[in-house]
């Protein structure tokens, strides 16, 4: 018996230990994996964090030295969790260092995503796994100390990181910044781990999107040079843009591009971003963050049209399917785009505000993996005013930290710009901010429409008044109201809402553009998706009373190019609506009575000041540091689950409206869930909550939708109309004449 144990000891002593095994049985040693991962993690990090990133890369998989893991790797049925081992060793190694938990979080959670901190994060988890209750599941040799023969735990250089905490004024600021740095280091590690493992296990994976930013700048300059500048408005547009270009040369981390609607903010911001990445060679990419799906699709098309083949542009949002990139000849680019969406390793990214901020505030590995590539970037936030008030603290902190500590710069775009200065001063002190348009005298040329308050009206009155104008846009606050008004409007008309699939919305917008260009009579009834970013020009706009920002954004669609002597924006309330308790609406109502010119800077400032003041407690309480007293107790998972940029939960319903969709659904029925991204273009969202009368529950109870391999599909096409979209109230027994 003693001879057997001694033989096993020497066998284990000289046995090579492996981290991964291919299907071909080819193996990679743990030492090789750790050294390569550490190097990649270090390369992922900005200078200050490179030492810590290398250290966690070297230690993250030392648990794999245990024979229990080696048995499992070779097909054994015993279970062994290796992730916490490196964290436990670092707790012993760093002892009471305040930055020890940062290392422990990253290593212990590199497979599970960042978990809530607390006394049981490491030892408690480990002891549970080997408790008597589960002893039979965990068989084998748990000793992983063999790592000491090949790996030396490194002492991270925390001195530079500690300098960032010296001027912080409160414990809350300490916790917030500590959590941010932990997520950043976690991102550096997990992406390095993924890439290194992929390089061994899937050596045929193609990565490496490219951009010639110099050529891109030349193409954009050519585009801008062809913009008309003969009218007074067009000349003013050019002067405002030139002023922004000149002021952007200042060394500022956050730039405010406060330009009026129709003055060319998008291309202006893109030129500034290109100039910056060409001037500062440390900048690796441009990230364009857009709040609305309608804007993102239009912006992506515009960028692709300008840059052609000189920039690989990654679109990362729910409505985008990589398969639509091209035919089989373009498969290499498609594959690179797919893989780049995992970690944002791309020269130009167009994404949603939801994708950006929920990744920044998440706990999951798949979301946080992108975060390190938000460093060394030019980040443009379009329509920044749309940030939900309750999410302002985490969003402002996130932008401030990325720009202050991770060598990125941000540009804020909005025609109705809130004054975020006080929030930055409170949450990210000394974060440099500048306005790119200091002389606003040319803004007067963009006051192209008269704002008229109609008060309470019924929809029949609005429909009748709308046809007094040749080209009219009506925007309502709800999809139901939009459909109701659409039925009342006569003549050449269009309807737009998110009850329509992205495919049908795109077709409708193209038809609207064509009719407007040809000077046809047209009335468009829409929800707020037509409010901003859509480059369309109407004679008159009717906007149901809402927040001032919504009204002014909608007003930007009236006489957009200044070709008419005057445009008209009519603000109305629905006659039978109850008195609103919504702060945005009531504040706007008061300002409409107070200000003769609601587009004035003073009116906009008062609007946001009142909104921010009213929600001050809500803004202040939305913090990952709320109630946290120690770095080791940060509730990463709990906070991430509570953070929602969009509050209303929704469920996607697939509309089987053509042969391509039908083909994709057949694949889905067979269990192929890779088609889900391609099916996004056929999806309509229904609101979901716990109440019986919510949209989704009504549709489900009526049998309008059914489950297809975990995805909901419309089972009767009578409930969908290309003009008005999904109608869950459609009466199948009614005879329509």
XYZ file of C-alpha atoms in Angstrom:
737
model
C 0.000 0.000 0.000
C 2.834 2.406 0.888
C 4.587 1.519 -2.373
C 1.388 2.302 -4.339
C 0.977 5.719 -2.697
C 4.656 6.541 -3.231
C 4.422 5.539 -6.900
C 1.340 7.747 -7.346
C 3.163 10.653 -5.652
C 6.142 10.453 -8.045
C 3.850 9.972 -11.044
C 1.957 13.117 -10.178
C 5.195 14.977 -9.454
C 6.579 14.436 -12.955
C 3.274 14.444 -14.834
C 2.791 17.394 -17.210
C -0.291 19.420 -16.258
C -2.651 20.666 -18.959
C -5.155 23.494 -19.286
C -6.974 22.496 -22.478
C -7.438 19.524 -24.750
C -8.607 19.531 -28.378
C -10.872 16.926 -29.940
C -7.697 15.590 -31.564
C -6.304 14.985 -28.036
C -3.652 17.642 -28.565
C -3.069 19.363 -25.211
C -1.877 22.752 -24.001
C 0.110 22.991 -20.775
C -1.184 25.192 -17.972
C 2.110 27.070 -17.902
C 1.852 27.989 -21.577
C -1.774 29.106 -21.190
C -1.009 31.238 -18.117
C 2.018 32.956 -19.664
C 0.177 33.740 -22.899
C -2.983 34.906 -21.115
C -0.941 37.141 -18.795
C 0.772 38.744 -21.780
C -2.536 39.381 -23.564
C -4.176 40.747 -20.393
C -1.262 43.132 -19.960
C -1.594 44.266 -23.598
C -5.321 44.839 -23.057
C -4.685 47.255 -20.187
C -3.652 50.906 -20.170
C -0.238 51.548 -18.590
C -1.330 51.994 -14.967
C -3.110 48.612 -14.867
C -0.636 46.474 -16.817
C 1.129 45.077 -13.784
C -2.137 43.995 -12.138
C -3.495 42.601 -15.425
C -0.376 40.485 -15.926
C -0.566 39.207 -12.349
C -4.179 38.024 -12.600
C -3.450 36.464 -15.979
C -0.638 34.408 -14.440
C -2.779 33.209 -11.531
C -6.299 32.814 -12.918
C -6.034 29.093 -13.762
C -3.600 27.748 -11.174
C -6.446 25.600 -9.824
C -6.002 23.449 -12.927
C -2.820 22.056 -11.386
C -5.018 19.913 -9.126
C -5.120 16.264 -10.182
C -8.898 16.419 -9.783
C -9.020 18.848 -12.703
C -6.573 16.779 -14.729
C -8.790 13.714 -14.214
C -11.793 15.690 -15.431
C -9.867 16.991 -18.458
C -9.102 13.394 -19.387
C -12.745 12.353 -19.279
C -13.258 11.667 -15.575
C -16.739 12.295 -14.144
C -15.598 14.009 -10.968
C -16.333 17.730 -10.651
C -13.779 20.368 -9.805
C -14.066 24.149 -9.824
C -10.660 25.681 -10.421
C -11.548 29.397 -10.596
C -11.401 30.310 -6.902
C -8.000 28.722 -6.273
C -5.914 31.629 -7.569
C -8.070 34.079 -5.617
C -7.550 32.127 -2.400
C -3.797 32.106 -2.953
C -3.792 35.867 -3.529
C -5.782 36.451 -0.351
C -3.021 34.660 1.543
C -0.306 36.414 -0.470
C -1.573 40.012 -0.275
C -3.166 39.578 3.165
C -4.697 42.890 4.310
C -3.849 44.980 1.239
C -6.925 47.063 0.365
C -6.504 46.110 -3.276
C -6.447 42.364 -2.656
C -10.240 42.031 -3.227
C -9.835 43.580 -6.694
C -7.533 40.702 -7.677
C -9.716 38.118 -5.920
C -12.917 39.224 -7.676
C -11.269 39.015 -11.101
C -9.789 35.548 -10.642
C -12.574 33.882 -8.644
C -15.297 35.071 -11.028
C -13.618 34.760 -14.420
C -16.105 32.077 -15.515
C -19.222 33.030 -13.575
C -19.160 36.798 -14.059
C -18.544 39.226 -11.180
C -20.528 38.016 -8.182
C -21.627 39.918 -5.095
C -18.850 40.357 -2.570
C -19.002 39.346 1.054
C -17.361 37.041 3.539
C -18.368 33.903 1.644
C -17.245 34.889 -1.831
C -14.131 32.721 -1.769
C -13.741 30.447 1.252
C -17.460 29.974 1.656
C -17.866 28.974 -1.961
C -14.888 26.633 -1.792
C -15.950 24.996 1.456
C -19.444 24.459 0.066
C -18.018 22.628 -2.903
C -16.224 20.116 -0.671
C -18.853 19.884 2.051
C -20.045 16.484 3.264
C -23.365 17.021 1.503
C -21.672 17.002 -1.901
C -18.592 14.965 -1.059
C -19.530 12.191 -3.495
C -19.647 14.630 -6.430
C -16.153 15.931 -5.795
C -13.761 13.067 -5.835
C -10.044 13.121 -6.453
C -6.979 15.032 -5.353
C -7.836 18.684 -4.617
C -4.245 19.790 -4.009
C -3.243 22.370 -6.610
C 0.041 23.393 -4.938
C 2.043 21.999 -7.869
C 1.600 25.413 -9.471
C 4.457 26.621 -7.255
C 6.904 24.566 -9.305
C 6.108 26.617 -12.428
C 4.337 29.833 -11.423
C 5.368 32.578 -9.034
C 2.604 34.843 -7.756
C 3.429 38.401 -8.757
C 3.014 41.451 -6.541
C 0.954 43.902 -8.608
C 2.150 47.493 -8.645
C -0.795 49.221 -6.984
C 1.012 52.505 -6.321
C -0.157 54.289 -9.473
C -3.702 52.979 -9.034
C -3.723 54.151 -5.414
C -2.845 57.670 -6.577
C -6.241 57.872 -8.264
C -7.967 57.486 -4.887
C -6.050 60.202 -3.017
C -8.291 63.144 -3.850
C -11.623 61.361 -3.502
C -13.861 63.003 -0.928
C -16.231 60.258 0.192
C -16.336 56.528 0.870
C -19.001 56.268 -1.805
C -16.591 57.670 -4.396
C -13.972 55.139 -3.237
C -16.368 52.207 -3.697
C -17.628 53.442 -7.087
C -14.124 53.891 -8.502
C -12.932 50.611 -6.983
C -15.850 48.773 -8.619
C -15.097 50.404 -11.969
C -11.413 49.453 -11.843
C -12.343 45.901 -10.833
C -14.648 45.548 -13.841
C -11.961 47.001 -16.096
C -9.291 44.549 -14.903
C -11.839 41.743 -15.132
C -12.439 42.704 -18.768
C -8.698 42.680 -19.507
C -8.459 39.167 -18.032
C -11.536 37.470 -19.450
C -10.970 38.693 -22.995
C -7.350 37.570 -22.838
C -8.478 34.165 -21.524
C -11.058 33.822 -24.319
C -8.633 34.868 -27.070
C -5.785 32.664 -25.845
C -8.037 29.618 -25.425
C -9.559 30.270 -28.839
C -6.087 30.480 -30.428
C -5.332 26.964 -29.184
C -8.721 25.288 -29.554
C -10.007 27.065 -32.695
C -6.954 28.092 -34.640
C -9.027 28.712 -37.785
C -10.945 31.669 -36.252
C -10.432 34.838 -38.279
C -10.093 38.161 -36.464
C -8.630 41.535 -37.323
C -10.939 44.232 -38.700
C -9.086 47.068 -40.404
C -9.430 50.801 -41.033
C -7.498 53.374 -42.994
C -8.477 56.429 -40.974
C -6.467 58.764 -43.221
C -8.429 57.623 -46.267
C -11.638 57.818 -44.237
C -10.861 61.444 -43.408
C -10.296 62.219 -47.084
C -13.578 60.554 -48.093
C -15.461 62.460 -45.407
C -13.816 65.745 -46.460
C -14.982 65.095 -50.016
C -18.517 64.440 -48.757
C -18.535 67.638 -46.677
C -17.118 69.732 -49.533
C -20.115 68.808 -51.676
C -22.634 69.949 -49.095
C -24.571 72.972 -50.425
C -23.718 76.325 -48.845
C -25.630 78.825 -50.993
C -28.496 79.701 -48.627
C -28.120 81.715 -45.420
C -28.952 78.604 -43.378
C -26.400 76.470 -45.199
C -23.716 79.134 -44.789
C -24.510 79.333 -41.055
C -24.239 75.534 -40.848
C -20.719 75.698 -42.325
C -19.646 78.441 -39.897
C -20.925 76.528 -36.867
C -19.112 73.371 -37.990
C -15.844 75.249 -38.590
C -16.090 76.734 -35.100
C -16.569 73.229 -33.637
C -13.557 71.876 -35.571
C -11.331 74.699 -34.345
C -12.397 74.413 -30.695
C -11.994 70.621 -30.751
C -8.219 71.134 -30.865
C -8.323 72.025 -27.171
C -7.064 69.300 -24.863
C -10.398 68.349 -23.299
C -11.620 64.906 -22.243
C -15.334 65.639 -22.766
C -16.553 67.906 -25.557
C -20.104 69.246 -25.816
C -21.269 69.592 -29.423
C -24.254 71.829 -28.753
C -25.544 72.342 -32.312
C -29.151 72.976 -33.370
C -31.252 70.400 -35.211
C -30.339 70.262 -38.896
C -26.864 71.779 -38.467
C -24.988 68.570 -39.304
C -23.960 67.290 -35.862
C -23.395 63.693 -37.015
C -20.828 64.324 -39.761
C -19.268 67.159 -37.752
C -18.679 64.856 -34.771
C -17.333 62.144 -37.070
C -14.778 64.544 -38.582
C -13.651 65.605 -35.094
C -13.338 61.960 -34.009
C -11.277 61.088 -37.111
C -8.997 64.082 -36.563
C -8.436 62.992 -32.967
C -7.539 59.346 -33.731
C -5.159 60.481 -36.473
C -3.493 63.040 -34.209
C -3.259 60.789 -31.121
C -1.798 57.434 -32.186
C -2.770 55.876 -28.850
C -6.432 56.083 -29.907
C -7.459 52.777 -31.475
C -11.120 53.149 -32.376
C -14.227 55.290 -32.726
C -17.370 54.194 -30.880
C -20.647 55.802 -31.936
C -23.366 55.392 -29.286
C -26.943 56.014 -30.458
C -30.176 55.801 -28.408
C -32.726 54.930 -31.092
C -32.842 51.967 -33.463
C -34.207 54.123 -36.281
C -31.208 56.464 -36.016
C -28.650 53.673 -35.733
C -29.732 52.027 -38.979
C -29.681 55.357 -40.839
C -26.294 56.349 -39.365
C -24.696 53.001 -40.205
C -25.892 53.234 -43.807
C -24.558 56.790 -44.105
C -21.142 55.808 -42.702
C -20.892 52.762 -44.963
C -21.811 54.874 -47.997
C -19.071 57.395 -47.167
C -16.230 55.061 -46.249
C -16.839 52.205 -48.657
C -14.038 49.665 -48.291
C -11.573 51.716 -46.213
C -13.189 51.114 -42.786
C -14.597 47.869 -41.394
C -17.619 49.104 -39.424
C -19.028 46.881 -36.691
C -22.728 47.330 -36.004
C -23.644 45.889 -32.630
C -27.353 46.063 -31.863
C -30.302 43.701 -31.719
C -31.717 44.461 -35.186
C -28.477 43.756 -37.024
C -27.787 40.455 -38.734
C -24.226 39.775 -39.854
C -25.539 37.599 -42.674
C -26.910 40.706 -44.389
C -23.338 41.948 -44.907
C -23.019 40.227 -48.256
C -22.736 37.030 -50.261
C -20.398 34.080 -49.831
C -17.469 36.090 -51.255
C -17.630 38.276 -48.169
C -17.693 35.458 -45.617
C -14.273 36.337 -44.157
C -15.411 39.854 -43.251
C -18.694 38.516 -41.889
C -16.843 36.069 -39.648
C -14.507 38.806 -38.406
C -17.482 41.044 -37.607
C -19.182 38.254 -35.663
C -16.131 37.661 -33.504
C -15.446 41.394 -33.078
C -18.955 41.841 -31.640
C -17.848 39.711 -28.670
C -15.180 42.142 -27.491
C -15.457 45.273 -29.658
C -12.014 44.754 -31.167
C -12.926 46.901 -34.174
C -11.755 50.282 -35.518
C -15.290 51.711 -35.750
C -18.315 50.552 -33.759
C -21.907 51.729 -34.041
C -23.960 50.578 -31.079
C -26.908 51.465 -28.879
C -26.890 53.345 -25.587
C -28.477 50.252 -24.011
C -25.652 48.016 -25.271
C -22.968 50.481 -24.143
C -24.175 51.337 -20.640
C -25.627 47.963 -19.710
C -22.289 46.401 -20.697
C -20.485 48.955 -18.551
C -22.742 48.265 -15.563
C -23.124 44.500 -15.997
C -21.668 41.574 -14.085
C -21.663 38.966 -16.859
C -18.428 37.916 -18.518
C -19.932 38.240 -22.005
C -20.906 41.877 -21.384
C -17.843 43.059 -19.468
C -15.515 41.486 -22.010
C -16.000 44.593 -24.217
C -15.152 47.100 -21.497
C -11.364 47.245 -21.936
C -11.904 48.241 -25.564
C -13.787 51.325 -24.412
C -10.320 52.581 -23.440
C -8.078 54.415 -25.944
C -11.178 55.413 -27.900
C -13.085 58.366 -29.262
C -16.651 57.852 -28.043
C -19.504 59.868 -29.538
C -22.791 59.932 -27.614
C -25.565 60.978 -29.986
C -28.755 62.477 -28.498
C -27.154 62.381 -25.048
C -30.203 64.126 -23.572
C -32.130 60.833 -23.820
C -30.250 59.292 -20.875
C -32.909 58.325 -18.307
C -32.743 60.646 -15.314
C -32.633 57.774 -12.812
C -29.549 56.345 -14.591
C -27.589 59.593 -14.717
C -25.213 58.828 -11.842
C -23.874 55.489 -13.163
C -23.787 56.799 -16.752
C -21.999 60.040 -15.835
C -19.545 58.174 -13.624
C -18.892 55.617 -16.374
C -18.189 58.251 -19.026
C -16.118 60.282 -16.580
C -13.992 57.310 -15.486
C -13.392 56.087 -19.054
C -12.219 59.513 -20.163
C -10.300 60.447 -17.004
C -8.465 57.163 -16.371
C -8.543 55.092 -19.580
C -7.231 57.538 -22.197
C -10.541 57.978 -24.018
C -12.338 61.137 -25.089
C -16.081 61.691 -25.390
C -18.215 63.957 -27.540
C -21.783 64.732 -26.448
C -24.310 65.533 -29.186
C -27.733 67.090 -28.731
C -29.813 69.963 -30.022
C -31.419 70.142 -26.551
C -28.293 69.734 -24.437
C -28.738 69.340 -20.666
C -26.131 70.976 -18.442
C -24.336 67.927 -17.040
C -21.524 70.059 -15.569
C -22.797 69.933 -11.973
C -23.243 66.158 -12.151
C -19.679 65.693 -13.405
C -18.396 68.018 -10.677
C -20.234 65.920 -8.105
C -19.434 62.413 -9.354
C -16.177 62.806 -11.331
C -14.433 65.953 -10.046
C -11.822 67.661 -12.217
C -13.083 65.957 -15.374
C -12.320 68.515 -18.104
C -15.344 69.631 -20.156
C -15.603 72.194 -22.953
C -18.266 73.495 -25.343
C -17.242 73.251 -28.993
C -19.667 75.967 -30.120
C -19.093 79.007 -27.929
C -20.511 81.619 -30.291
C -24.171 80.727 -30.815
C -25.164 83.772 -32.873
C -25.677 81.601 -35.988
C -28.263 79.478 -34.184
C -30.919 82.037 -35.176
C -30.874 80.683 -38.731
C -32.140 77.345 -37.452
C -35.259 78.758 -35.824
C -37.207 77.786 -38.904
C -40.589 76.944 -37.399
C -43.241 78.615 -35.293
C -44.385 76.700 -32.178
C -48.139 76.924 -31.572
C -50.021 75.468 -28.589
C -53.418 74.025 -29.542
C -54.442 72.882 -26.050
C -56.884 69.990 -25.726
C -58.202 68.590 -29.020
C -59.901 65.426 -30.186
C -58.161 63.345 -32.846
C -60.745 64.270 -35.485
C -59.674 67.922 -35.133
C -55.993 67.027 -35.461
C -56.654 64.855 -38.518
C -58.673 67.643 -40.149
C -56.078 70.328 -39.402
C -53.238 68.119 -40.658
C -54.589 67.994 -44.223
C -54.432 71.813 -44.407
C -50.711 71.312 -45.073
C -49.119 69.541 -48.017
C -46.571 67.548 -46.017
C -47.373 66.769 -42.381
C -45.905 64.689 -39.565
C -48.010 63.792 -36.498
C -46.260 62.273 -33.459
C -48.223 60.683 -30.607
C -47.179 59.352 -27.219
C -48.429 55.795 -27.755
C -48.672 53.157 -30.472
C -52.403 52.808 -29.881
C -52.945 56.547 -30.378
C -50.824 56.548 -33.555
C -52.915 53.799 -35.084
C -56.176 55.503 -34.104
C -55.105 58.808 -35.660
C -53.838 57.057 -38.791
C -57.306 55.615 -39.405
C -58.786 59.148 -39.281
C -56.281 60.784 -41.641
C -57.159 60.948 -45.353
C -55.088 61.190 -48.533
C -51.596 59.768 -49.113
C -50.630 58.580 -45.634
C -48.109 56.439 -43.750
C -47.979 54.924 -40.276
C -44.856 54.164 -38.230
C -44.499 52.432 -34.878
C -42.528 49.656 -33.217
C -45.570 47.394 -33.716
C -44.107 47.092 -37.238
C -41.108 44.905 -37.982
C -37.780 46.640 -38.757
C -38.124 45.475 -42.364
C -41.521 47.165 -42.774
C -40.351 50.314 -40.984
C -37.384 50.603 -43.357
C -39.638 50.169 -46.406
C -42.065 52.778 -45.082
C -39.334 55.337 -44.355
C -37.928 54.875 -47.877
C -41.405 55.490 -49.343
C -41.813 58.600 -47.159
C -38.432 59.955 -48.317
C -39.344 59.357 -51.951
C -42.717 61.118 -51.654
C -41.199 64.079 -49.800
C -38.446 64.399 -52.399
C -41.004 64.342 -55.219
C -43.112 67.009 -53.523
C -46.176 64.813 -53.072
C -48.951 65.433 -50.566
C -48.213 63.228 -47.558
C -49.276 62.733 -43.937
C -47.190 60.565 -41.618
C -48.532 59.406 -38.244
C -45.837 58.021 -35.962
C -44.750 57.303 -32.430
C -41.635 58.995 -31.037
C -39.349 56.884 -33.255
C -39.649 59.722 -35.830
C -38.716 62.294 -33.219
C -34.960 62.520 -33.718
C -32.199 61.519 -36.072
C -34.452 60.862 -39.072
C -33.396 63.248 -41.836
C -36.871 64.196 -43.109
C -38.361 67.621 -43.789
C -42.078 68.416 -43.324
C -44.057 71.620 -43.668
C -45.929 71.040 -40.393
C -45.386 68.840 -37.344
C -48.068 68.007 -34.784
C -46.638 66.760 -31.462
C -48.682 65.391 -28.581
C -47.653 67.132 -25.348
C -44.592 65.520 -23.806
C -41.205 66.578 -22.425
C -39.695 69.768 -23.847
C -36.808 67.791 -25.364
C -39.280 65.575 -27.240
C -41.198 68.573 -28.576
C -38.062 70.394 -29.752
C -36.630 67.237 -31.340
C -39.914 66.686 -33.188
C -39.870 70.349 -34.209
C -36.551 69.698 -35.937
C -38.487 67.797 -38.623
C -40.401 70.972 -39.639
C -38.817 73.107 -42.374
C -35.562 71.288 -41.602
C -33.636 72.755 -44.549
C -35.191 76.218 -44.300
C -36.497 75.982 -47.870
C -39.894 77.315 -46.816
C -40.505 80.777 -45.451
C -41.739 79.182 -42.226
C -42.611 75.809 -40.762
C -45.194 75.030 -38.088
C -45.064 72.910 -34.931
C -48.418 72.356 -33.228
C -48.470 71.052 -29.646
C -51.686 69.347 -28.583
C -53.185 67.381 -25.708
C -55.743 64.675 -26.261
C -59.160 65.917 -25.216
C -60.204 62.879 -23.160
C -56.846 62.250 -21.457
C -56.606 62.462 -17.678
C -54.455 65.231 -16.175
C -50.891 63.948 -16.310
C -48.792 63.549 -13.176
C -45.628 63.043 -15.223
C -42.992 65.628 -14.246
C -41.660 66.065 -17.808
C -45.115 66.890 -19.184
C -46.131 69.206 -16.340
C -42.818 71.082 -16.465
C -43.199 71.540 -20.224
C -46.757 72.774 -19.785
C -45.555 75.431 -17.368
C -42.721 76.517 -19.683
C -45.107 76.814 -22.638
C -47.067 79.337 -20.596
C -43.927 81.168 -19.387
C -41.651 81.465 -22.420
C -42.448 83.107 -25.724
C -39.594 81.124 -27.307
C -39.382 77.579 -25.942
C -36.301 76.925 -28.117
C -34.260 79.465 -26.123
C -31.233 78.373 -24.117
C -32.836 79.751 -20.926
C -35.998 77.687 -21.403
C -34.065 74.473 -22.050
C -31.831 75.079 -19.009
C -34.841 75.652 -16.737
C -36.484 72.479 -18.042
C -33.529 70.242 -17.195
C -32.805 71.995 -13.896
C -36.357 71.260 -12.726
C -36.240 67.659 -13.962
C -32.889 67.006 -12.257
C -33.978 68.714 -9.025
C -37.243 66.768 -8.884
C -35.370 63.463 -9.347
C -32.365 64.359 -7.165
C -32.928 61.591 -4.597
C -33.453 58.990 -7.322
C -30.274 60.092 -9.098
C -28.264 59.987 -5.868
C -29.477 56.560 -4.731
C -28.698 54.722 -8.001
C -25.187 53.670 -7.034
C -23.371 50.357 -6.715
C -21.841 51.830 -3.547
C -25.180 52.425 -1.830
C -24.882 50.976 1.693
C -21.476 49.362 0.987
C -18.787 49.888 3.629
C -15.989 47.644 2.384
C -14.321 46.894 -0.955
C -14.853 43.179 -0.423
C -18.653 43.626 -0.215
C -19.445 45.247 -3.582
C -22.741 43.797 -4.941
C -21.722 43.462 -8.597
C -24.407 40.961 -9.589
C -27.287 42.434 -7.595
C -26.623 45.955 -8.871
C -26.233 44.810 -12.481
C -29.590 43.059 -12.375
C -31.268 46.215 -11.082
C -29.665 48.520 -13.672
C -31.965 49.044 -16.647
C -31.563 51.844 -19.164
C -35.010 50.938 -20.478
C -37.466 50.240 -17.652
C -40.323 48.662 -19.588
C -39.718 44.949 -20.019
C -40.714 43.596 -23.419
C -40.940 40.287 -25.218
C -40.015 39.851 -28.881
C -42.599 38.309 -31.232
C -41.411 36.971 -34.607
C -43.666 37.857 -37.556
C -43.365 35.212 -40.275
C -43.884 37.566 -43.201
C -41.770 36.188 -46.054
C -39.951 33.117 -47.343
C -36.644 34.083 -45.756
C -38.255 34.335 -42.312
C -40.048 31.035 -42.867
C -36.725 29.375 -43.745
C -35.062 30.768 -40.618
C -37.956 29.546 -38.459
C -37.567 26.044 -39.883
C -33.943 26.084 -38.725
C -35.082 27.324 -35.313
C -37.613 24.483 -35.006
C -34.760 22.053 -35.620
C -32.862 23.557 -32.680
C -30.550 25.925 -34.583
C -30.567 29.031 -32.386
C -27.787 30.690 -34.401
C -30.532 32.104 -36.661
C -31.936 34.274 -33.855
C -29.851 37.306 -34.839
C -31.096 37.097 -38.442
C -34.668 36.840 -37.133
C -34.329 40.181 -35.315
C -35.446 41.986 -38.468
C -38.800 40.209 -38.200
C -39.431 40.964 -34.531
C -42.052 43.173 -32.904
C -41.812 43.867 -29.174
C -44.752 43.592 -26.777
C -44.684 45.120 -23.316
C -44.557 42.607 -20.504
C -45.291 42.900 -16.797
C -47.002 40.901 -14.077
C -50.454 42.331 -14.772
C -53.016 40.302 -16.690
C -53.949 43.126 -19.068
C -50.449 43.765 -20.418
C -49.913 43.445 -24.181
C -48.026 40.146 -24.018
C -50.452 38.358 -21.706
C -53.447 39.420 -23.804
C -51.782 38.071 -26.947
C -50.802 34.821 -25.230
C -54.250 34.232 -23.733
C -55.890 34.816 -27.129
C -53.582 32.257 -28.694
C -52.188 34.904 -31.046
C -48.626 33.795 -30.288
C -47.035 30.448 -29.550
C -43.688 29.148 -28.385
C -41.161 27.909 -30.946
C -38.116 26.429 -29.220
C -38.132 29.133 -26.547
C -39.002 31.971 -28.942
C -42.470 33.493 -29.441
C -43.941 33.510 -32.954
C -47.154 35.036 -34.325
C -49.304 32.054 -35.347
C -51.945 33.935 -37.357
C -50.889 36.521 -39.955
C -54.335 38.174 -39.775
C -53.056 39.900 -36.634
C -50.262 41.636 -38.574
C -50.607 44.357 -41.194
C -47.657 45.816 -43.134
C -49.070 49.342 -42.746
C -49.929 49.361 -39.046
C -48.082 46.353 -37.637
C -49.206 43.922 -34.970
C -52.803 44.296 -33.793
C -53.555 42.165 -30.739
C -57.082 43.628 -30.613
C -57.937 42.453 -34.147
C -61.395 40.793 -34.215
C -61.288 37.742 -36.466
C -65.080 37.475 -36.466
C -65.668 41.048 -37.634
C -66.462 41.672 -41.285
C -64.450 44.598 -42.646
C -65.911 46.447 -45.635
